Structures are given as structure tokens and as C-alpha cells.
Amino acid sequence: MKLGIYPGCSLTGSARDYNESVFAIAKACDIQLEQVPDWNCCGATAAHNMNKELSLSLPARILAQAEKAGLTDIVIPCAACYSRLMVTQHELNNDPVLKNRISEIIEMDFKGTTNILNVVQMIDLYVSPVLKEKIVKNFSHKVACYYGCLMVRPYKVLQYDQHEDPQGMDNVIRLLGGTAIDWGYKVECCGAGLTMSKTEIVGMLSGKIVKDAARRGAQAIVVACPMCHSNLDMRRPAINEYIGEKMDIPVIYITQAIGLALGIDEKTLGLQRHFVPVKMAEYIPPVPESKKQKAKEPTNTI
Amino acid sequence: MSRIGVFVCHCGENISATVDVAKVAEEASKLPGVVHSVDYKYMCSDPGQTLVKEAIKEHNLTGVVVAACSPRMHEPTFRKACAQAGLNPYLSEMANVREHCSWVHEKSEQTTQKAFDVVRTMVSKASNNAALEPIKVPVTKRALVVGGGVAGIQAALDIANTGHKVILVERSPSIGGHMAQLSETFPTLDCSQCILTPRMVEVAQHPNITLYTHSEVESVDGFIGNFHVKIRKKARSLDEDLCTGCGLCTTKCPQKKIPSEFEQLLGTRPAIYTPFPQAVPNKPVIDRDNCTFYKTGKCKICEIVCPTKAIRFDQEDTILEVEIGAIVLATGFDVKHSDFFPEYGKGKYKDVIDGLQFERLASASGPTQGMIRRPSDGQIPKKIVFIACAGSRDPAKGIEYCSKICCMYTAKHAMLYKHKVHDGEAHVFYMDIRAGGKMYEEFVRRAIVEDHVNYTRGRVSTIYELDGKLIVKGADTLLGAQSVEIEADMVVLATAGVASEGSEDLAQKMHVSYDQHKFFAEAHPKLKPVETNTGGIFLAGACQTTRDIPDSVAMASGAAVKVAALFSSDLLTREPIVARVNRIPGPSHSTCVGCFLCQPVCPYQAIEREDIKDRAGNIIKSLARINEGLCQGCGTCVALCRSKSIDLLGYTDNQMHGEVLSVLEEAFV
Amino acid sequence: MSSASNHEIHVDNSLSGLILKHTEVPVQKCYQCGKCSAGCPVVSEMDYPPSLILRMLQTGLPEMEEKVLRSYSIWLCLSCEQCISRCPMEIDIPKMMDYLRQVSYKKKMVNPRAKNIVRFHKAFLDSIRTTGRLSEFGLTVDYKLRSLKMMQDLTLVPSMISRGKLGFIPEMIKGTKEMAKIFAKTTGLKSEEEK
């Protein structure tokens, strides 16, 4: 199975762990990931805040590059990039004049035919079907799946999952043998682009999220977006300041959760790169014993 | 040579604002056959009609073309005017220059030209018109009322009290409708059941009313005064004549945990059940989907305990066929439920309920005996948030209209709660308070001022659950859209009222038009609110749009009067717009070749076989003949006839060709 | 009868008219239910909640429009799209905010409290303009120089390095010339610099 991938800038830097875990689970499930050649930054929040044409041209170039390379399906692990590229393709496909104009700007043909997948869609299509046979350890944890904004909104464009109560990651966690809690901040914003310029606001927004997950007894917050991850993990000092208490609930990527269940070692999954220490692996009992230990820990089997 | 008068109406400014009416009149006067042409501000007014009448006499007109609005409203007006002036009414025509022209175009030369083109085609048609005589048909003086809520009950009683027979058909096992579910009613807070149940009993006992519950309309054929209706009487699984309604079966049924529809799923019922104790008729019905016997072949406890041996497991649906003169549709409405709102939990929070559920909680006969207890744990909620406009006025959810009843019942709910739970807090989120009605505004003020219900102007963004509380996040738009967060024990959504399930299906059976929300369409929004576009079918209550009890009852009485008026004469006058097979002298008698292809396509079964016999009684030719009493003038047979032997009176091939040619002539000049 | 009236929303030179023209977002449709403000995650920090911004624009009064363009709110908006996902009138507030920010920036009316947000956006765009990809290190340094917030996040740097999360050398893409062209055509940035 071969898929295109657009990693986006953070996956080469602060979200290196995400990148590593995406590639690790892809490898374990025989998915070949081929990068979009010579990809550029999608422009993220900055571009559409400042300049509309720029905010459409940057993603359009990426998509045009993918088209040129014959990559019909591309997976975009970063939720922000996923949203930007989906919105761009949608807007340009619905406005032929604008499409021409942007094609002229990027000096490339842009057809708008790429099938764009977020990471959970990739998992649903190519990982979940083979999970049962490949799991070596149950991921027997109670976790809060956090989707944030950009994986589910704007829902009329993305058309992914139930936008108020998405279940994509929850279902994956259940497949892994874990429990996904129902909580109040699944799709609330973490503060995203204000991480540098208004860190105290990010502390407040992310703080509310961490607090709600922790008080409902989640052992970890599971994410699928590098921005959410860095706000909930790296910005933990600001969060702690807002809450007035030191929170030690770790934040892991959904791909890391899968990786742990597949028996991939922590280092390959980049877990050592987190700011809030992740000690998930220690709790995980091997599958055959999971039934025996059931009395000790309330776990779900697959 | 025809002598035609053209009368161009300004319709106030509706037409004259975009069409140069004087020019249209002037140009029309030059058309062949036109001997008189004028324009006037309101042609439908009395002076306007007088203009037409006087012109007919003065110019000895043989045809009239009124260039004005759609014929729907005023064609009868001008036909009557013509008749009064001694001209056959079917020699007048309407040229629709309002809906087809002035309302849909900007002011321009072309708009005026188009108006003139419309007039020209109708002048051409009018010059080919022939005098027609109305058709008289007999009337069956028996009415059918569909739906046994308060509107259906009122309509049935009013019609029955004029001395005519009524058949009342209700889908569920009892009449009563939503009103039977309500606790107390605004603005007087009188008990809903107390005022409704006597009416229900009256229906059951009225000598002129035949009641079929657990029944549905299967099909409707025919036309005003002469409908042929099939009613499916669903199997109740018991002999209604033997059943005394003692209720022993319902207490002994081993299935007890079936969610009760009447209790809005907040209570349970057995598999053999009457929806509520005051049900009319007070005879149970077996819910075969949930009955142990129908599922496993064993049980029959109800049969064993029944003292009159009334249970009939092998009973089948029966189809009744009845002749009906007029129909009143009173099929009511439904409400959206909490699962319609993703942002309010999509039904996953047990304590987020809809207004009808709250009615059951507040009702003395409800699942909590009138104590306000929340569904999740039966606790008495100390803080309730009521959310008005839940789904209503929400185009994003596909419902742009105001449901009209929610402002009032929300005020009532909050008030009832405060009366029952004295230390409770009631919060209402609203956008506008629409309390137009007698004593309505006063009622809402009472809730706010006397009962201390806390009203906040703003919509709720989201609800989530935390430690058994519902966190309601709203805003106070009167405080600069400041955030308001309330930890509530229960949330009541005043969910949008929608057309009742199956109304689209029923409308199609009845040939009644309906709007985009599947509410039945009235014939005219102001002047014919209870009529439909199908003659002899009337509307009552919330099937036309959501409305409260007083409005529903008033409308039902209105519909009843329409039925009574229809039944007041023995013969009915019908439009002579019917199809006719041509007849010519023998030996051919008609160009009809007797292929009878027209017969199966006629939706009204109006085409019969006519045998032409010689003096000795031998059949020499078989022809199609159209029963003018049944024909509705749809024209399907005309289009299909291969030998062009059928013509639609008033719309003959000749007339239609005249219209088309007059357009083409101009186009090719 | 209302059918005679024209249902098209009137476009004029007011700010709401310009919004409609450039973004197709119909400000006049707002009936002030406040659902956007109720769900906005940053409303507590805003000078005007989103529904109030809409109301101010609806008035069409120049002084109100100026207040909007000078507001902190338009820069604080996170484009999290929660408002549009719940708006009963489907008014695309984030799209409107994008436009308001662009106008506010062009007209040099950026709220003083939002200067750092703008600096960050500019630093971000500058970073990708030259290399094609975002260099988080470069962005951080550049932003700090612009905002003079030298001390902020300084403690993070060593731990970021130890976790391999901060690359010092920016990744260059091959198509840097193409990127420069895209920026030049859309923002005119290059030509300004040449001057």
C-alpha cells in the first residue's frame, strides 16, 4: 500500500515525535509513505490572517506538487495543515475564476482532485483492519481523545466525523483495548496560533482542557495535531499556572498509542521527546494476561 | 368576428411599478378583434368590475381579457362580473402580468413588452373561446376527519352538530392527540385533560360520529362532494364489541418495560395497552412487535385472563370503503427531540429533554405523578435551564420559521416548575419573547416578575455533562454578549414543531399541496386559510403550521363551517373544464377509433366505454366517453389520444394553438 | 405582497458591504442570538464579543466601523470555527475576521495590544518566504527580535534542544524562487523591499 504524505513544518521540528510515530506504525502495517516532492509550508494561521490569496496559493502549490507526482491520496498528520489544504481545495473547486488566478500565481496546473486524508482517516482505512492481528499489548488505558478545532471544522468542508462529538480516535482507542471517556472539551480550541504571542491565553484555553480531562480520571490525553500537542504538552508551565496546580497528565499522539499496542519501543515512537513524561508503557500488561489481571484494573479487551 | 375588451390592472403599484400599464393598454387596443382597452388602478375593486360590466354592454363584447394577477384569486371575480353583464363567464380570460411579469422583472421596456406579449396570447385565446355551462353534481353528505387531536375532535363535533354524519379516523389507539399529553395550559393554567377528556367522550357518544382509532386512510379517489375513501383499520387483536375495557389484560401482561409513546419514552407500558387511563375508546391494543406471543409463539396470558374472551390473536387489518363528501385534515404536528442537537449532546444526556417530555413530568397522571424529577436518577432538579428557539429560527438546521408556541409553553414550564419546586431556580434562554395573544404577554410577565424566572437574552452554544451536572454555556446579549455559564440539573429544550410523520405521504394520497417543511398548504394565506387547493378538502390545526390550542380549535370550527356550507345544497356546481370526446354524424359518429388507450391513464377513472348500436341493437362502434362528474380536466387523455378525438373544454387544441401562434407570429416577424 | 421586493442584499460602501463583496459573508443576516459569543473560547479576553462586532458592523456608522477595525477582538480570533459551526444563520465569522484583520493591517489600524500577534504572523510569513518551510528556531528568534520579548520562553530552549525539537538549520526547499514569486504576486512584498 502506497500513500502520499504531506508532513508539514512542525513534523520536521517540534513534532518530530509525531512524525516518527506516523512512520513507525505505517511501517508496521506495510503502508509506504511517499512525501510530496519539495513541499512548502501551508501558511497556517498567519497567511489567512494577513493575506487571502497567499493563504490559498501556499496550499495550492503543495496540492499541485502532489498532483504532478501522481500522488492521488495524501495523508496529512497535522490537523492545521489538513484543514488548510481541505479548505483551499474546496474553495478553489467551487470558484473557477479564483482557481485560475491561483494557478497563475503558483505557475502550476492545479486540478483539485487529490483525496486528502487526516491521520485518523488513514488509520481507519489502512491500520484498523489489520490491528487485531498485529496488537501485541493491549493499550489498557482510560484516555480523553482530544480533537480540537481543525480536524472537525469547518465541518461543511471537511465532512469528517460528528463535529460536536467526534468518535474517530475514540473508536481506535477502543480497538486498542482502551477506554475513551466522554468529556466536555473534545472540540474546544487549545489556543493554537497564539502560542507564542499570547502564551497566557493558551495557558487558559489549554488549561481548561487539561483540567477537565484530568478530573474525569483520564490517564492521558490523545491528540492528532502537533499544535494541540505542543500547547497541551510544551505549554504545561503556563497551564499549571492557570490551574494553580501541577498537572502531570501526559499528552500522546494517537499514532503513539497505536505504536505502543503494536509493541514498538518508546524511543522509535519519540515518547522521550515529550515535556510531560509519558509512563504509559509501564502499565500495559501483555495480551494473554490481560484477562487474568482484569480484577485489578478495569480494562476493555478488543 | 370577435369583439374583445382588454382591462389592464395596476394592482396598486404591484404591476404599474415595473410595467408601463398605459402602454400595454394602448398597444392591446391595436390587436385584431380588440374593440376596447383600458387600464385601471384596482380592476378587482367594485368600480373596476363596473368598468368591465359597462364595457361589455356598451361595446357588445364577445370576450374579456383582464391583465392582472394569477387567475387563482380573481378569475372567479371577473367571471361573475361577466355573468352579471350577460356574458357567458367562460368567455373571460386572465392574463397574468403580475406573478409572471411585474414581480419577477425589473422595470424596463422589455418588461412592458413581455406584459403585452402575455396579453396578446390571451386575446388570441379569448377569440377562440366558446360559451360553457357549469356542471352540477350530487353531494354525499358525510364528512371524514383525519386526526383525532383537539382540532380533529372540534371539527368532528361541530360538523356532527349540524346534523351531518362524520367519520373520525385516528392513527394511534386513542384520540386526544398532543393536548392529552399536556399538563396545564397557558395562559390560564387550567388542566389540559380536564378540559379535553369530556370532549373526547362526547365524540365517542355522538350519534353522528363514527370513530375509527388505530386506523389510517389508505387511499382517496374522486372529487369534491364525491370522494371514495379506503380506511385501513389496523388489527387491534381483540374483538372491540366484546371488550369491556376492564384492563385486566394490561395488568397481567408480562411485558411491562416497553417505552411508552404517550409518556414520551419517560414511562413504560405493557405489550397490550391503552395509551393512557382516559383513552377513548378505552379498549387496549396489542403491540405485536413487542408481544411475547407474536415473538415466541408462547404466552397468551391476556387471552387467559380476559373475562369476556375478547382477545383475537389472528385478527387481520380490515379495509373499509366509504363514500365521503368533504374531508378535514387535522393531523397535527410533532416536535424535534434532543437527538436533533449535536451541540446539546445529540440525545446522549438523559437530563436534556424536550418540551413534551417536560409536560409528562409535570402532568399529574405522568410517570412521576406530577413531581418534577429528572430522568437520569429521579432526583428533583434544583436548577433547570429552559432553552427557547431550540431548532426554530435556525436555517442552519433547516428550520427557518418560528414555531410560535414555544415562548408561551416555556414560560408555562418555568412557572409550573417554580410552583412545584419552591427553592428551585429556573433560567430561560430566549432570543425574542413572542407573546402575541389574549393574556399571553401578561402571562410571561407573571413568570418573570411574580415567579422570579430568570430570563436571559441569548442562545446557548453548548451543553456538556460534568459530575452529574449539565454545564450550559450561553451568553447574555443584553450585557454585551457576556458569557453565562450555568450548572444545571436538567435542561428543557423548546424544540421546533415540525409536520407530523407521514404528512407528505398523506398529502400525496389526498392530492393536497404542502410546503417545503411538509406542512399542508392553505389555498390562500389570508383569505382561504382553511381551504386547500383541492376542492372539498379542508385543514384544521397544526397540520398547516404549528399553532396553539385556541388557534387550532378556532380553525377547526372554521373548517367545520366550510363543510357544513358544502353540505347545505344537494347539488354542487363544478367548473365545466372537462375533457370531451368529439361526436360527429354517422356513420363514423366520432373520430375516436375505440383504442381505449386513454382509459388506463386517467387518474380519476372517468373514461367509460360507449357502444353505438343500430336500431336492431347491434353494436356498430365502441367509443370512449368521459364521465363529466368524475373528470377533473387534467388533460392527460387529450395528450395521449392518437386520433386527436378528445378536447379539453376551455383549453381546446384550437385555443391553445391560437395562443402559441400569436407568440410565434411576433417572434418571426 | 413582499414578492415584489428585491431580495438581494444591498451592497454599499459600508464595511459590511465590503465584507459581503469580498467574502460573501452577510453581516445583515445576524439576528443577535449571541450563540457565537457564548461558544467563543477567547471571548473573555476580547474587547467586543463576536456578536457585538456583527452588531457594530450592522449599524454602518463610520465610528462603529473604526472601532471594529481598531479592536483587539479581530486579532484575538483563533479561527477555531466554533462560531460558524453553531451559527443558526451560517454566518462565516472566521472568514469575516480574516478580512477585517487584512483591512485593519492595511489601514494601519492594528490595536496596540495585538501588535505582537501581527509581529508573530509577519515573522512566520518571512520565515517561509525565504526558505519555503517554517524554521521554528528562526521564527522564534525573529519574533523575539520584533516583539522584544527576549526572555519569554528562554527556559524552553535547552529542553527543546535536548528533545530534538528545535532545528537550528532551516530546511530549504528547492522551489525557493517559486515561493518568492508567490509572495511577490500575492503580497507585493518583494517589490517593496526592492524599493
PDB file of N, CA, C and O in Angstrom, chain A residues 22 32 79 109 131-132 142 172 184 186 252 255 275 282 295:
ATOM      1  N   VAL A  22       4.122   8.255  13.222  1.00  0.00           N
ATOM      2  CA  VAL A  22       3.341   8.023  11.992  1.00  0.00           C
ATOM      3  C   VAL A  22       4.089   7.032  11.104  1.00  0.00           C
ATOM      4  O   VAL A  22       3.521   6.035  10.633  1.00  0.00           O
ATOM      5  N   GLN A  32       3.416   2.288   2.698  1.00  0.00           N
ATOM      6  CA  GLN A  32       4.583   3.023   2.241  1.00  0.00           C
ATOM      7  C   GLN A  32       4.186   4.485   2.129  1.00  0.00           C
ATOM      8  O   GLN A  32       3.219   4.814   1.438  1.00  0.00           O
ATOM      9  N   ALA A  79      -3.256  18.485  11.856  1.00  0.00           N
ATOM     10  CA  ALA A  79      -4.650  18.881  11.667  1.00  0.00           C
ATOM     11  C   ALA A  79      -4.760  20.268  11.050  1.00  0.00           C
ATOM     12  O   ALA A  79      -5.656  20.536  10.258  1.00  0.00           O
ATOM     13  N   ASP A 109      -0.237  23.878 -12.820  1.00  0.00           N
ATOM     14  CA  ASP A 109      -1.564  23.367 -13.042  1.00  0.00           C
ATOM     15  C   ASP A 109      -2.128  22.896 -11.716  1.00  0.00           C
ATOM     16  O   ASP A 109      -1.448  22.195 -10.973  1.00  0.00           O
ATOM     17  N   LEU A 131      -5.249  -4.259  12.647  1.00  0.00           N
ATOM     18  CA  LEU A 131      -4.830  -4.092  14.044  1.00  0.00           C
ATOM     19  C   LEU A 131      -4.951  -5.375  14.852  1.00  0.00           C
ATOM     20  O   LEU A 131      -4.049  -5.764  15.570  1.00  0.00           O
ATOM     21  N   LYS A 132      -6.093  -6.032  14.683  1.00  0.00           N
ATOM     22  CA  LYS A 132      -6.403  -7.190  15.514  1.00  0.00           C
ATOM     23  C   LYS A 132      -5.265  -8.219  15.496  1.00  0.00           C
ATOM     24  O   LYS A 132      -4.858  -8.741  16.526  1.00  0.00           O
ATOM     25  N   LYS A 142      -7.455   4.446  30.272  1.00  0.00           N
ATOM     26  CA  LYS A 142      -8.611   5.325  30.170  1.00  0.00           C
ATOM     27  C   LYS A 142      -8.070   6.665  29.677  1.00  0.00           C
ATOM     28  O   LYS A 142      -7.245   7.279  30.365  1.00  0.00           O
ATOM     29  N   VAL A 172     -10.670   4.085  17.670  1.00  0.00           N
ATOM     30  CA  VAL A 172      -9.344   3.479  17.561  1.00  0.00           C
ATOM     31  C   VAL A 172      -8.876   3.028  18.951  1.00  0.00           C
ATOM     32  O   VAL A 172      -8.385   1.910  19.120  1.00  0.00           O
ATOM     33  N   GLY A 184     -15.942  17.131  28.222  1.00  0.00           N
ATOM     34  CA  GLY A 184     -16.547  18.371  27.751  1.00  0.00           C
ATOM     35  C   GLY A 184     -15.732  19.188  26.780  1.00  0.00           C
ATOM     36  O   GLY A 184     -16.236  20.141  26.197  1.00  0.00           O
ATOM     37  N   LYS A 186     -13.714  18.059  24.061  1.00  0.00           N
ATOM     38  CA  LYS A 186     -13.261  17.322  22.877  1.00  0.00           C
ATOM     39  C   LYS A 186     -12.937  18.213  21.685  1.00  0.00           C
ATOM     40  O   LYS A 186     -11.977  17.975  20.972  1.00  0.00           O
ATOM     41  N   ILE A 252      -0.361  12.263  24.426  1.00  0.00           N
ATOM     42  CA  ILE A 252       0.282  11.426  23.408  1.00  0.00           C
ATOM     43  C   ILE A 252      -0.472  11.511  22.086  1.00  0.00           C
ATOM     44  O   ILE A 252      -1.662  11.842  22.047  1.00  0.00           O
ATOM     45  N   THR A 255      -1.061   8.052  17.099  1.00  0.00           N
ATOM     46  CA  THR A 255      -0.149   7.113  16.450  1.00  0.00           C
ATOM     47  C   THR A 255       0.796   6.482  17.463  1.00  0.00           C
ATOM     48  O   THR A 255       1.213   5.329  17.301  1.00  0.00           O
ATOM     49  N   PHE A 275       7.523  16.768  26.864  1.00  0.00           N
ATOM     50  CA  PHE A 275       7.886  17.560  28.034  1.00  0.00           C
ATOM     51  C   PHE A 275       7.284  16.961  29.295  1.00  0.00           C
ATOM     52  O   PHE A 275       7.917  16.870  30.318  1.00  0.00           O
ATOM     53  N   GLU A 282       4.587   1.366  30.908  1.00  0.00           N
ATOM     54  CA  GLU A 282       4.754   0.582  32.119  1.00  0.00           C
ATOM     55  C   GLU A 282       3.476  -0.122  32.572  1.00  0.00           C
ATOM     56  O   GLU A 282       3.508  -1.200  33.131  1.00  0.00           O
ATOM     57  N   ALA A 295      -9.345  -8.261  37.184  1.00  0.00           N
ATOM     58  CA  ALA A 295      -9.864  -7.911  38.503  1.00  0.00           C
ATOM     59  C   ALA A 295      -9.151  -6.700  39.083  1.00  0.00           C
ATOM     60  O   ALA A 295      -9.758  -5.863  39.734  1.00  0.00           O
TER      61      ALA A 295
END
